[in-house]
Coordinates of C-alpha atoms and ligand atoms in Angstrom, one line a residue:
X1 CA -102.5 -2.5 -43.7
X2 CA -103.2 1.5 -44.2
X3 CA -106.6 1.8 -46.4
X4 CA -105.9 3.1 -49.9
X5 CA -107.2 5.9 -51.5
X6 CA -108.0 6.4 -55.0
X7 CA -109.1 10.1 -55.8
X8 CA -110.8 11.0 -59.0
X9 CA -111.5 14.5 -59.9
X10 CA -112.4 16.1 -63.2
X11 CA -111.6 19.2 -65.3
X12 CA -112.7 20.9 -68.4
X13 CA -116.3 19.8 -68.8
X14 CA -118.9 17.6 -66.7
X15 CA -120.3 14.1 -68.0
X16 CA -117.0 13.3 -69.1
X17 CA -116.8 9.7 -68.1
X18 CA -115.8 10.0 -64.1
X19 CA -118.3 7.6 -63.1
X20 CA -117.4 4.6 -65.7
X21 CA -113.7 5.6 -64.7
X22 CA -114.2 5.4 -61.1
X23 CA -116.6 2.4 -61.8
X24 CA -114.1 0.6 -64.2
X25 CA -110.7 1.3 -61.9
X26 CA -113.1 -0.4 -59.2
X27 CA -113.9 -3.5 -61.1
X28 CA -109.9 -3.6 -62.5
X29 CA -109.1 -4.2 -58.9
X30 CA -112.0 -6.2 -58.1
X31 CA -111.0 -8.7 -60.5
X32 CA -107.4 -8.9 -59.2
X33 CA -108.7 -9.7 -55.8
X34 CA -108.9 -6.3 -53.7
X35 CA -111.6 -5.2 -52.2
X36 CA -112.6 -2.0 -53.5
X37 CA -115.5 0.6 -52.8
X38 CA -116.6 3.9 -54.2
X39 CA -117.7 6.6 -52.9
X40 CA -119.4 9.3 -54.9
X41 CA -119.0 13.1 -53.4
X42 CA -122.0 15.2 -55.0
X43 CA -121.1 19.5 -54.0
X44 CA -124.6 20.0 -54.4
X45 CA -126.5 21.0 -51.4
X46 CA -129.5 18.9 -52.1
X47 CA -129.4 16.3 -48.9
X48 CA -129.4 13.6 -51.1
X49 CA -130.5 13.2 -55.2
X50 CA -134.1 12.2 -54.0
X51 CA -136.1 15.9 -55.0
X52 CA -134.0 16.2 -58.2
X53 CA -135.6 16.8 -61.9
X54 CA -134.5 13.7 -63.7
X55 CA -134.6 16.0 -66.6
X56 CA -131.7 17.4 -65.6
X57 CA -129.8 14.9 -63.2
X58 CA -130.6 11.8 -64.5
X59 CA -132.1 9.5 -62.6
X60 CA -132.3 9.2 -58.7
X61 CA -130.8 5.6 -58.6
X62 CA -132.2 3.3 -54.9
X63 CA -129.8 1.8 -53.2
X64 CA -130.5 -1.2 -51.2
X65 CA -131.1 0.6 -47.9
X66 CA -133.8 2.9 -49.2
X67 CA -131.1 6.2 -50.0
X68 CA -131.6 8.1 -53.0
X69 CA -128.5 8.3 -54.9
X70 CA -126.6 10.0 -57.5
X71 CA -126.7 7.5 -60.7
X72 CA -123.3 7.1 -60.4
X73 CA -123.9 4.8 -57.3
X74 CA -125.8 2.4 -60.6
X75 CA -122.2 2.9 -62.3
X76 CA -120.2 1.2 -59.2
X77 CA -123.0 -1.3 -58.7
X78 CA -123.4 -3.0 -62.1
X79 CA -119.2 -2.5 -62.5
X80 CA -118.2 -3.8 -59.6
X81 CA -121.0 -6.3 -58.3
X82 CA -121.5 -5.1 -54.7
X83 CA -124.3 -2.9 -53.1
X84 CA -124.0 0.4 -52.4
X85 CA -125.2 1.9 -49.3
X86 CA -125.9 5.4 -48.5
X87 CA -122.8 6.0 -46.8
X88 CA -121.7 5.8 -50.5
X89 CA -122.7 9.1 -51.5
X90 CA -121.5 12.3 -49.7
X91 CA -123.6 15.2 -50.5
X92 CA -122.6 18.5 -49.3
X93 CA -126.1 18.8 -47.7
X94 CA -125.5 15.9 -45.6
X95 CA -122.5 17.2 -44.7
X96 CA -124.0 20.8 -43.7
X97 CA -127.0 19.9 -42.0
X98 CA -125.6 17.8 -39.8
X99 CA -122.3 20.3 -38.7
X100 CA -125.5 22.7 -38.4
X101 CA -127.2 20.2 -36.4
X102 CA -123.8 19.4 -34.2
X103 CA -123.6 23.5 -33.9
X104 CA -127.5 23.2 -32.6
X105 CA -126.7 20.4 -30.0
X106 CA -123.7 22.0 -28.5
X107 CA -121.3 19.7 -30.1
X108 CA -118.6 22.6 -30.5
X109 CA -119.3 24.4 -27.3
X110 CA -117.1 27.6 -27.0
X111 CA -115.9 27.8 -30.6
X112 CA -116.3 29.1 -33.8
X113 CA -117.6 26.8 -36.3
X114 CA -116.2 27.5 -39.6
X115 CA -115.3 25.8 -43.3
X116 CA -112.1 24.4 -41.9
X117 CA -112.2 22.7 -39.3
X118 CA -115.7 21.9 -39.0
X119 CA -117.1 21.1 -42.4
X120 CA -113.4 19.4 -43.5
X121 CA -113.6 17.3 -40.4
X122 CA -117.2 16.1 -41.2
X123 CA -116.4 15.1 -44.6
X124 CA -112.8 13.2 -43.4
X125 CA -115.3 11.3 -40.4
X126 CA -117.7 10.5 -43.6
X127 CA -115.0 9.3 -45.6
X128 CA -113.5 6.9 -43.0
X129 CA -116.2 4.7 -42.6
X130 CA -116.1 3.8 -45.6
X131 CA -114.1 0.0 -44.7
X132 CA -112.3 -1.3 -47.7
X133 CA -108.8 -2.2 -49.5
X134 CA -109.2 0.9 -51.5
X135 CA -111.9 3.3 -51.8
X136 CA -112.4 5.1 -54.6
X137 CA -113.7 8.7 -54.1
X138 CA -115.0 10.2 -57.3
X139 CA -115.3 13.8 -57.0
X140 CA -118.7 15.6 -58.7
X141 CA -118.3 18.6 -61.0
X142 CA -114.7 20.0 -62.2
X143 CA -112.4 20.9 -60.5
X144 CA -112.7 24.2 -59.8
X145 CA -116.1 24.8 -58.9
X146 CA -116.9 27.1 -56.1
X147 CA -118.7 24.1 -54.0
X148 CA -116.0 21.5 -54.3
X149 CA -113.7 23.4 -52.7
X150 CA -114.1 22.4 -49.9
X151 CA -113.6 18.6 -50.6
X152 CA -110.9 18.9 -52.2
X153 CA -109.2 20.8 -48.9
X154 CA -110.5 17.8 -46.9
X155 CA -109.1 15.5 -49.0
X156 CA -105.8 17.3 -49.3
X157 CA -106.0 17.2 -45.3
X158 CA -106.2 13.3 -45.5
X159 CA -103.1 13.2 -47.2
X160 CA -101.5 15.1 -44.6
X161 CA -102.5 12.9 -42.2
X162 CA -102.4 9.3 -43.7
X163 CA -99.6 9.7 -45.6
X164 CA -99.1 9.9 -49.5
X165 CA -98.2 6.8 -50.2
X166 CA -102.0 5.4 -49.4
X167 CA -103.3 8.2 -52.2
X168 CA -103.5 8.0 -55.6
X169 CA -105.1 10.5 -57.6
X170 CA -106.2 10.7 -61.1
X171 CA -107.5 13.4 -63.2
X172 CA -110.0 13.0 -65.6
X173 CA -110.0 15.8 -68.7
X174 CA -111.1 16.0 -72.0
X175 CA -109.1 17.6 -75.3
X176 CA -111.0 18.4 -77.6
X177 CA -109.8 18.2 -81.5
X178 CA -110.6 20.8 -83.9
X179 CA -111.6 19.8 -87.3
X180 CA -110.5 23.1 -88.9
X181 CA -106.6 23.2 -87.6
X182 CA -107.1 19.1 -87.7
X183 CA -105.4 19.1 -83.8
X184 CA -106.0 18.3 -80.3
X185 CA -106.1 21.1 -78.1
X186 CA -104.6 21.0 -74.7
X187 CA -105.1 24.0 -73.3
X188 CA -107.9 23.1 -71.3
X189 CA -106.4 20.0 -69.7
X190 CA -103.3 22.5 -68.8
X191 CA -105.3 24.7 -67.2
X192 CA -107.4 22.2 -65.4
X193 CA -104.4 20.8 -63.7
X194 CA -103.1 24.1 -62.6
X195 CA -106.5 24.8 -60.8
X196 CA -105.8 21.4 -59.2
X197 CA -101.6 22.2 -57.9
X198 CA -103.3 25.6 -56.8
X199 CA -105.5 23.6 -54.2
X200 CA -102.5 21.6 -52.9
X201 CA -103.4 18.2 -55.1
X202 CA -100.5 17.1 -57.7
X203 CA -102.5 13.8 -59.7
X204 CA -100.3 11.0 -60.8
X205 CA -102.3 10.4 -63.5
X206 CA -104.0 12.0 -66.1
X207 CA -107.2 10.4 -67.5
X208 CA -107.2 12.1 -71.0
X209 CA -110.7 11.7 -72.3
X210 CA -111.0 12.4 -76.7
X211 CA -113.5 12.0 -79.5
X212 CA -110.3 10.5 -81.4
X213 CA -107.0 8.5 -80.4
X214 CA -104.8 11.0 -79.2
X215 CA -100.8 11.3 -80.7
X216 CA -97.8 10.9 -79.0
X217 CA -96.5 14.5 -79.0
X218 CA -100.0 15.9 -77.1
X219 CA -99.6 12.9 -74.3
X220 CA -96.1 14.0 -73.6
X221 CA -97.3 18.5 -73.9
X222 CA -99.7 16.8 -71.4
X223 CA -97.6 15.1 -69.2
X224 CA -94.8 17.8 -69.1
X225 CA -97.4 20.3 -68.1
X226 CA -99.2 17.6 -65.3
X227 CA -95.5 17.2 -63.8
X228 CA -95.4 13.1 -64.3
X229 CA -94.3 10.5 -66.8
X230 CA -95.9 10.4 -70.4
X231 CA -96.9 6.8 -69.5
X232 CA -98.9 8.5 -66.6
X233 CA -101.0 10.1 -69.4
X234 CA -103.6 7.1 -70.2
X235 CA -106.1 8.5 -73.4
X236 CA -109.4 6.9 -73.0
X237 CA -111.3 7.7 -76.4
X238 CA -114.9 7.5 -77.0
X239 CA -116.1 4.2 -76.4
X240 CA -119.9 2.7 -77.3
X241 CA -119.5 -0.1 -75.0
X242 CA -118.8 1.1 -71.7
X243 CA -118.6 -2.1 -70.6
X244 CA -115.0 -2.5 -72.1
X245 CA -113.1 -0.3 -70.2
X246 CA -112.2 -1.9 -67.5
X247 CA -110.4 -4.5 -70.0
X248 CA -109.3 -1.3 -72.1
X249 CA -107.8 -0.3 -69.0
X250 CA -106.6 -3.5 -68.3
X251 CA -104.6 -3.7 -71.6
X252 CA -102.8 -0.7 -70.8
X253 CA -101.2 -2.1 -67.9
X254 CA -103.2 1.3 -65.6
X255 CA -103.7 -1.6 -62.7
X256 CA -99.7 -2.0 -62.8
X257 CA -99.8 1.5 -62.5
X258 CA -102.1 1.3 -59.5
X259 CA -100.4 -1.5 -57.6
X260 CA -97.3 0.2 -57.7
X261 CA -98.3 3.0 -56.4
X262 CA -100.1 1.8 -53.6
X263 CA -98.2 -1.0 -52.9
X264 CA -100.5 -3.7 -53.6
X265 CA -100.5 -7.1 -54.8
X266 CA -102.7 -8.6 -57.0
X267 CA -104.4 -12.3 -55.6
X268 CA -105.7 -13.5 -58.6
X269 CA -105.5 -12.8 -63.0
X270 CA -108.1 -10.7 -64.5
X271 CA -110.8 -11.9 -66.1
X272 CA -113.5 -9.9 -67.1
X273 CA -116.9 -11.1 -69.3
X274 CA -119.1 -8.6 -70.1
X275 CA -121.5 -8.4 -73.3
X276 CA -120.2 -7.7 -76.6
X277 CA -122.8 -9.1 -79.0
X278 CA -125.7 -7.0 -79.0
X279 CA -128.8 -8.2 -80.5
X280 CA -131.0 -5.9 -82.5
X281 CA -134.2 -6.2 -80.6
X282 CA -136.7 -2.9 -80.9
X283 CA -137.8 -2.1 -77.5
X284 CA -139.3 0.9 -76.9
X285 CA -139.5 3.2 -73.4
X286 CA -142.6 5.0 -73.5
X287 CA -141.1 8.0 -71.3
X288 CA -141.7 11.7 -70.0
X289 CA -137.9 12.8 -68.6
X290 CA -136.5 13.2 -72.3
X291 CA -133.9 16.0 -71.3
X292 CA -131.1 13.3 -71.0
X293 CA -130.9 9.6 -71.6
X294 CA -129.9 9.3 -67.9
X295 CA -133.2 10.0 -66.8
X296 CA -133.4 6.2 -67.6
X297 CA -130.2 4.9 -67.1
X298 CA -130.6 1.5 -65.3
X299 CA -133.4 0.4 -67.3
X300 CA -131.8 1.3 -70.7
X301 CA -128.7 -0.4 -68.8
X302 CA -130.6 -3.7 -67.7
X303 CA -131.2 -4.2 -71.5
X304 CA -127.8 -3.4 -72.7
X305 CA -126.6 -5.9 -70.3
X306 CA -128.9 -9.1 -71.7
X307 CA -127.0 -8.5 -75.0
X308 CA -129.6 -6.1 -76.4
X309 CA -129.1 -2.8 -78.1
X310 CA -130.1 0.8 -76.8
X311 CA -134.2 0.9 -76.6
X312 CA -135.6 3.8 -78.1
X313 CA -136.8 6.3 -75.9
X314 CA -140.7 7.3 -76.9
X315 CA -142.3 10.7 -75.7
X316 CA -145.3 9.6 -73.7
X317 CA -146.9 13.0 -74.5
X318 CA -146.8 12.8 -78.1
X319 CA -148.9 9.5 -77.9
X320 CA -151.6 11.6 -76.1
X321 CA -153.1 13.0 -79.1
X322 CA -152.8 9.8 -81.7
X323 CA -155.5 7.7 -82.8
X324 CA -155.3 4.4 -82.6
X325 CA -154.4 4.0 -86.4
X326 CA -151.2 6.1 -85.7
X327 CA -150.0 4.7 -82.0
X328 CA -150.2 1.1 -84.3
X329 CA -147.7 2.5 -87.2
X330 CA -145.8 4.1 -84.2
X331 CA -145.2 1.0 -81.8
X332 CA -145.5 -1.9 -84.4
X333 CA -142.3 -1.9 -85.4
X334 CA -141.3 -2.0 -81.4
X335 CA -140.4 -5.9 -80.2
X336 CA -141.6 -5.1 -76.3
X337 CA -142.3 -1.9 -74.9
X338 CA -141.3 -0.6 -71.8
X339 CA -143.6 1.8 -69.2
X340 CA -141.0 3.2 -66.9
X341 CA -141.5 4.6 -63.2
X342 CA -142.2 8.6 -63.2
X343 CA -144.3 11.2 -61.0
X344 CA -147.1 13.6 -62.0
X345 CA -149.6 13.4 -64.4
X346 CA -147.8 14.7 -67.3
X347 CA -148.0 12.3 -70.4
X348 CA -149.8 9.1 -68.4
X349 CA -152.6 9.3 -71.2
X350 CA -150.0 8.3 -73.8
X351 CA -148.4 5.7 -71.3
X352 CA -152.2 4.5 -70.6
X353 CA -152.6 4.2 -74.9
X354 CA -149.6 2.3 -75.3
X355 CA -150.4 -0.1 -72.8
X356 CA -153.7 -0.8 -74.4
X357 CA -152.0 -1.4 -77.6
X358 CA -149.5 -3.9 -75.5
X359 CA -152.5 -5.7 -74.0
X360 CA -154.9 -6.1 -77.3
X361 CA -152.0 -6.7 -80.3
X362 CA -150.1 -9.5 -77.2
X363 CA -147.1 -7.5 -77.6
X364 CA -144.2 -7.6 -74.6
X365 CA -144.9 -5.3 -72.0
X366 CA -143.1 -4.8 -68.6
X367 CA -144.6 -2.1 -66.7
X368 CA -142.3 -0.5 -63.7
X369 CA -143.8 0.9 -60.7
X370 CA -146.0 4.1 -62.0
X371 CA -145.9 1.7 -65.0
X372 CA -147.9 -1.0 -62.9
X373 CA -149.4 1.4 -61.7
X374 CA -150.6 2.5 -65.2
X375 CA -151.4 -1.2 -66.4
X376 CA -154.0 -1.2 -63.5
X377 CA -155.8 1.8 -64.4
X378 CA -156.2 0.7 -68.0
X379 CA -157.5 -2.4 -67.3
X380 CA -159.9 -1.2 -65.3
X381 CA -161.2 1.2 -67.8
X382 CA -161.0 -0.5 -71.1
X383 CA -161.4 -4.2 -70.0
X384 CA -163.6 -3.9 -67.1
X385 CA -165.3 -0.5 -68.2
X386 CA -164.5 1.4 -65.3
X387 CA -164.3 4.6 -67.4
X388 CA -163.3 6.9 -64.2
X389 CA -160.7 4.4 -62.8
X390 CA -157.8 6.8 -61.4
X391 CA -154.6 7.3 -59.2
X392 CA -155.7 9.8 -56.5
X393 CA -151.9 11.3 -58.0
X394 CA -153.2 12.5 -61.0
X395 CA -157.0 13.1 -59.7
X396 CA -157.0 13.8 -56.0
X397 CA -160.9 14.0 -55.9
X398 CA -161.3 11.3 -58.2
X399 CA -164.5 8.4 -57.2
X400 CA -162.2 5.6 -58.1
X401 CA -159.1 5.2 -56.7
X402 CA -157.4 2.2 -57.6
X403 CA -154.1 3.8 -56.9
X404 CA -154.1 5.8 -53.8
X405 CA -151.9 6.9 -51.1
X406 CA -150.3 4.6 -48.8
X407 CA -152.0 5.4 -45.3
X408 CA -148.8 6.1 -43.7
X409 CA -147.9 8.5 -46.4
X410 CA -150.8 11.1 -45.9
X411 CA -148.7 12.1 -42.6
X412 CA -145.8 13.3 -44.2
X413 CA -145.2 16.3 -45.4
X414 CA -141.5 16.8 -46.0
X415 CA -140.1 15.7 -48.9
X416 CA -136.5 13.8 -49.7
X417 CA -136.8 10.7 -48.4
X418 CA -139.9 10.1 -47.1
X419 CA -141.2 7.2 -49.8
X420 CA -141.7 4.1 -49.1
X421 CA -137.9 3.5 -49.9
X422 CA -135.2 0.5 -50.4
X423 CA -135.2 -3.5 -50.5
X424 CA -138.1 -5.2 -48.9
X425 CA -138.8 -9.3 -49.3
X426 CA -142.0 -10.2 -51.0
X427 CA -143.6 -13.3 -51.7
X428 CA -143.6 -14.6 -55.3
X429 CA -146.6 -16.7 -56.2
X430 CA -146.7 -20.1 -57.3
X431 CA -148.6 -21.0 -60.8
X432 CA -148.1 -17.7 -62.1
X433 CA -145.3 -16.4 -64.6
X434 CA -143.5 -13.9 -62.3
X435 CA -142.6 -17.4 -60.3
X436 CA -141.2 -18.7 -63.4
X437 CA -139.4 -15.4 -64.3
X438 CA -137.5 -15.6 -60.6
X439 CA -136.6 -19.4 -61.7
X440 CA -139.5 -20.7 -59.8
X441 CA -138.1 -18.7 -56.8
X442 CA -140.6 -18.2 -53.6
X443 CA -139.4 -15.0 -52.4
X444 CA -137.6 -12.0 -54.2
X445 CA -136.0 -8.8 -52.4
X446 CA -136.9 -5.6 -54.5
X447 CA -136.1 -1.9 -54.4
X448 CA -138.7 0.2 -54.0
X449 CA -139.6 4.3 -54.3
X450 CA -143.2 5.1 -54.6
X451 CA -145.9 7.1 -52.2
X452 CA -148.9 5.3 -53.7
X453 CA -150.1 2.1 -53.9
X454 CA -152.8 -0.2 -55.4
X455 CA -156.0 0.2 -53.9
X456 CA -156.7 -3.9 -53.0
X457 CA -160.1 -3.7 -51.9
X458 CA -161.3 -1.9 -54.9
X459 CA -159.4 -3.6 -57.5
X460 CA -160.4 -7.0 -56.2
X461 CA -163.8 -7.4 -59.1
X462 CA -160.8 -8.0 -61.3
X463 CA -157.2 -8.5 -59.3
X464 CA -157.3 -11.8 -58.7
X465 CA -154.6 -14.5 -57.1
X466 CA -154.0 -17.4 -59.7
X467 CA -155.8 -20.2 -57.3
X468 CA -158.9 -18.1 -57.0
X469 CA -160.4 -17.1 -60.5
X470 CA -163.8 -18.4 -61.0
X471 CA -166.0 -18.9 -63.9
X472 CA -168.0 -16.1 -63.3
X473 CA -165.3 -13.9 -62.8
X474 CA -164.5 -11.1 -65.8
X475 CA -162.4 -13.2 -68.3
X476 CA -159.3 -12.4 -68.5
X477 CA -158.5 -11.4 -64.8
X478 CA -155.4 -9.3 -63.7
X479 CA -153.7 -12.2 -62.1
X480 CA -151.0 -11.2 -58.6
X481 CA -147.8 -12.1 -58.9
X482 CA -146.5 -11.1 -55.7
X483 CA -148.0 -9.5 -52.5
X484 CA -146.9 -8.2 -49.6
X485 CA -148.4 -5.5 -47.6
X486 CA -148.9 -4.2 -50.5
X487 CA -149.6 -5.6 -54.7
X488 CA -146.3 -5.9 -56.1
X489 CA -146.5 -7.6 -59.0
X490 CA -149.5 -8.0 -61.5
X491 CA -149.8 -10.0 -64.8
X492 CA -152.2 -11.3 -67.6
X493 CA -152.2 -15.0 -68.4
X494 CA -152.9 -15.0 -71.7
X495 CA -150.3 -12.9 -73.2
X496 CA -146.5 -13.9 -74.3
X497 CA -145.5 -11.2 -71.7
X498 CA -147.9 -8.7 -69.6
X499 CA -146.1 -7.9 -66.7
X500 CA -146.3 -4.8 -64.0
X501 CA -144.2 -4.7 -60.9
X502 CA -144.8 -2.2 -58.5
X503 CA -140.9 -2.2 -57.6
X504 CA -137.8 -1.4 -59.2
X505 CA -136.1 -4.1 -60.8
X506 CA -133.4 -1.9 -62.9
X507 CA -131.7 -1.3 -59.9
X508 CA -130.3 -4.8 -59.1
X509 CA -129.0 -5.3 -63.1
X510 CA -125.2 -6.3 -62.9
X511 CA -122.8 -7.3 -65.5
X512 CA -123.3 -10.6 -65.9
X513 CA -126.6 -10.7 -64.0
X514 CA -129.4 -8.6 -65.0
X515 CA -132.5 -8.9 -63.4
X516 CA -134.4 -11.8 -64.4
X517 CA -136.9 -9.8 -65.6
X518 CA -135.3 -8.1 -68.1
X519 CA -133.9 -11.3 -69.1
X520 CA -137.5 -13.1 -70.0
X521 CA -139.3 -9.7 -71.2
X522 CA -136.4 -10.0 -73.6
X523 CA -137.1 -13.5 -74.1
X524 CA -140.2 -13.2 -74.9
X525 CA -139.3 -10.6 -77.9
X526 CA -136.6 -13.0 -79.6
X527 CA -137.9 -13.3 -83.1
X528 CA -140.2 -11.1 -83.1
X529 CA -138.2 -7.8 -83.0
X530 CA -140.0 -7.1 -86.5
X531 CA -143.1 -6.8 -85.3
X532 CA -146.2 -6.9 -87.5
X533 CA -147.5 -9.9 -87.3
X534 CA -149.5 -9.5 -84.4
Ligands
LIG601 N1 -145.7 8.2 -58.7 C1 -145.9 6.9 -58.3 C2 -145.9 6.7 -56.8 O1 -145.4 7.6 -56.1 C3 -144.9 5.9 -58.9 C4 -143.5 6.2 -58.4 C5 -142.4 5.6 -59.3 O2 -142.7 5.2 -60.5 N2 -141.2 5.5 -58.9 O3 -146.4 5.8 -56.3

């Protein structure tokens, strides 16, 4: 049978919910036995999300072979359970570089290389290896914007030459209402869709995002102006629990809409579990990227998804300059804390302050690559008094570097993709917690994205495997949990939860699997979400 094709674009404003759409449509399929894939077209001319300000972007989200992805790519993994890969994410760079590089190698010998053919053709070849059912390609941006254009062309191409009946597309706006006139204003959505005929693309449906239920009357201005049926219009109001709208969509019968459409048959009934009880644990991410909660969007995810409500993001900086007196009234009401990955030197003080607290008052603490990182380096200098201990990052002359540079690393010079990148097995050790955490598991696969490393030799007066602490060694030790070429995991003994992983354990949260070890740091707060009594 033909592939499908399921085409989302967007109009009127960004960060209007594509991503959960594109995310949820995949899971609503998913569930009634298709196999579905998405595919996430960024415009931007970065090569890939990998030298992006998280500030800004969010976060660069690691897929499972090592590419540096759009966070969306987090969106269809948690939804729909499968793995993205790189081919996943079509960036216009990618798509540039290499009809540049196809130019350079004689590729189009004799003729002119130009938008269309050339750059169209490169993004219809991308977009058919993508094997699946349906495919889900989720547009970036609105529709609209100067660099889209030229997706949008390729996609209308497609059509053309796979027929119409294997595309659907939907159109995601939002209508704003206005408190003064107390009415939703559809304007925006009309002009949205016009930009969209005027490129050659007529959507079937119309994903009507609102603060507020939208009335009848507006769905059917709407769908008079879009050119389809009001029951093409589906409104999607503000929801807290993303998590519901694939069921939301479910409810309003949008999969009938989708198997009709693309004449396909549902296998097997719906069923969908997903968290709806949220517990009202404190737990704190003691964070530097504070432009947009995205920055931390699987972590703050991976907690949402053991039942958990939104941690509170803490500014890393502004723990620089407290005493201890004030970090304690700051992060005692906080059930577990969180030290998240980052780059730079910019607020690691505070970070390094709040792990202390963490390791002396026994509160939770999980400590993500830099944050492992981090929990090393304070160790070192307020247990073991190794006052200079640093990460040749921050202090690239420093004496004392128990985080330095992997040795392959110092060759590179580009950036983008040159980390040490993607899922690699490691060993988890026997008698220590991180083998209990994995359910007593003897080998774990982990995403990585990090340049430096721990230093073994010079953190081995106090890094210790379980099996080999001796009396005379400094009491407590820093204790591996996992090694492979390089310290992966590290942990204290004596503590209800003092973990550091150098890898990225966020990234492999699904809906009704998050990572075990969000599951026992959360655990290991239960009850104590109060704080104080430490
Ligand atoms: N900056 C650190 C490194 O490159 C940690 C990276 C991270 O936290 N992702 O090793």
């Amino acid at each position: 049978m033909a592939k499908k094709y399921i085409v989302v674009t967007g109009g009127v404003l960004s960060g209007i919910g594509k991503g959960i759409l594109s995310a949820s449509t995949g899971r609503l399929l998913k569930e009634l036995g298709i196999h579905v894939l998405g595919v996430k077209i960024d415009p931007y001319l970065n090569v890939d999300a990998g030298t992006m300000n998280p500030n800004q972007h969010g976060e660069v989200f690691v897929t499972e072979d090592g590419y540096e992805a759009d966070l969306d790519l987090g969106h269809y993994e948690r939804f729909i359970g499968l793995n993205m890969r790189k081919e996943n994410n079509i960036t216009a760079g990618q798509v540039y570089s290499s009809v540049i590089a196809k130019e350079r190698g004689g590729k189009y010998l004799g003729s002119t290389v130009q938008i269309v053919p050339h750059v169209t053709g490169e993004v219809k070849e991308r977009l058919n290896q993508i094997d699946a059912e349906v495919v889900i390609i989720e547009i970036g941006g609105t529709v609209g914007d100067i660099e889209g254009e030229v997706f949008l062309e390729a996609i209308r191409e497609m059509v053309l030459e796979k027929g119409k009946d294997n595309f659907l597309f939907i159109h995601i706006t939002y209508v704003p209402y206005l408190k003064v006139t107390s009415e939703f204003k559809t304007k925006p959505t009309q002009q949205s869709i016009q930009l969209l005929r005027r490129i050659g693309i007529q959507p079937d449906i119309i994903a009507a995002r609102s603060e507020l239920p939208i009335e009848p009357p507006e769905i059917r201005k709407i769908a008079l102006f879009a050119g389809i049926k009001p029951e093409m219009v589906i409104n999607l109001p503000d929801n807290k629990n993303v998590y519901e709208v694939p069921r939301n969509l479910h409810n309003m019968r949008f999969h009938t809409i989708i198997l009709d459409r693309l004449q396909l048959t549902a296998s097997q009934d719906f069923h969908w579990d997903y968290p709806t009880m949220f517990k009202p644990l404190k737990i704190g991410i003691i964070g530097k990227y504070l432009g947009t909660d995205d920055a931390y969007k699987s972590i703050i995810e991976s907690i949402f998804l053991c039942g958990v409500e939104k941690p509170t993001l803490l500014d890393a900086q502004e723990l620089e300059e407290m005493n201890e007196e004030e970090i304690h009234l700051l992060l005692n009401e906080f059930g577990g804390l969180i030290i998240p990955g980052g780059f730079g030197k910019r607020g690691i003080e505070g970070k390094l302050k709040a792990i202390r607290y963490a390791r002396e008052r026994l509160k939770p603490l999980l400590g993500i690559c830099l944050g492992m990182q981090l929990m090393i380096l304070e160790f070192a200098r307020n247990q073991i008094g190794w006052k200079e201990a640093d990460s040749s990052e921050f202090d690239p002359e420093t004496k004392l570097p128990l985080i330095d540079m992997m040795e392959d690393q110092k060759k590179i010079l580009q950036m983008g993709g040159t980390m040490r990148l993607g899922a690699q097995r490691t060993p988890i050790f026997k008698n220590t917690k991180l083998y209990e955490v994995y359910g007593r598991q003897e080998e774990a696969y982990e995403r990585h994205r990090h340049r430096y490393e721990v230093n073994w030799e010079l953190c081995r007066p106090f890094l210790k495997f379980r099996e080999e602490v001796r009396p005379e060694d400094p009491d407590p030790c820093l204790i591996v949990g996992s090694k492979s070429e390089f310290v992966e995991s590290v942990e204290l003994e004596d503590h209800p939860f003092f973990i550091g992983v150098q890898y990225h354990p966020e990234f492999q949260s699904k809906v009704g699997h998050p990572h075990p070890l969000f599951l026992s740091f959360i655990r290991s707060i239960n009850g104590e979400s109060k704080g104080g009594s430490l």
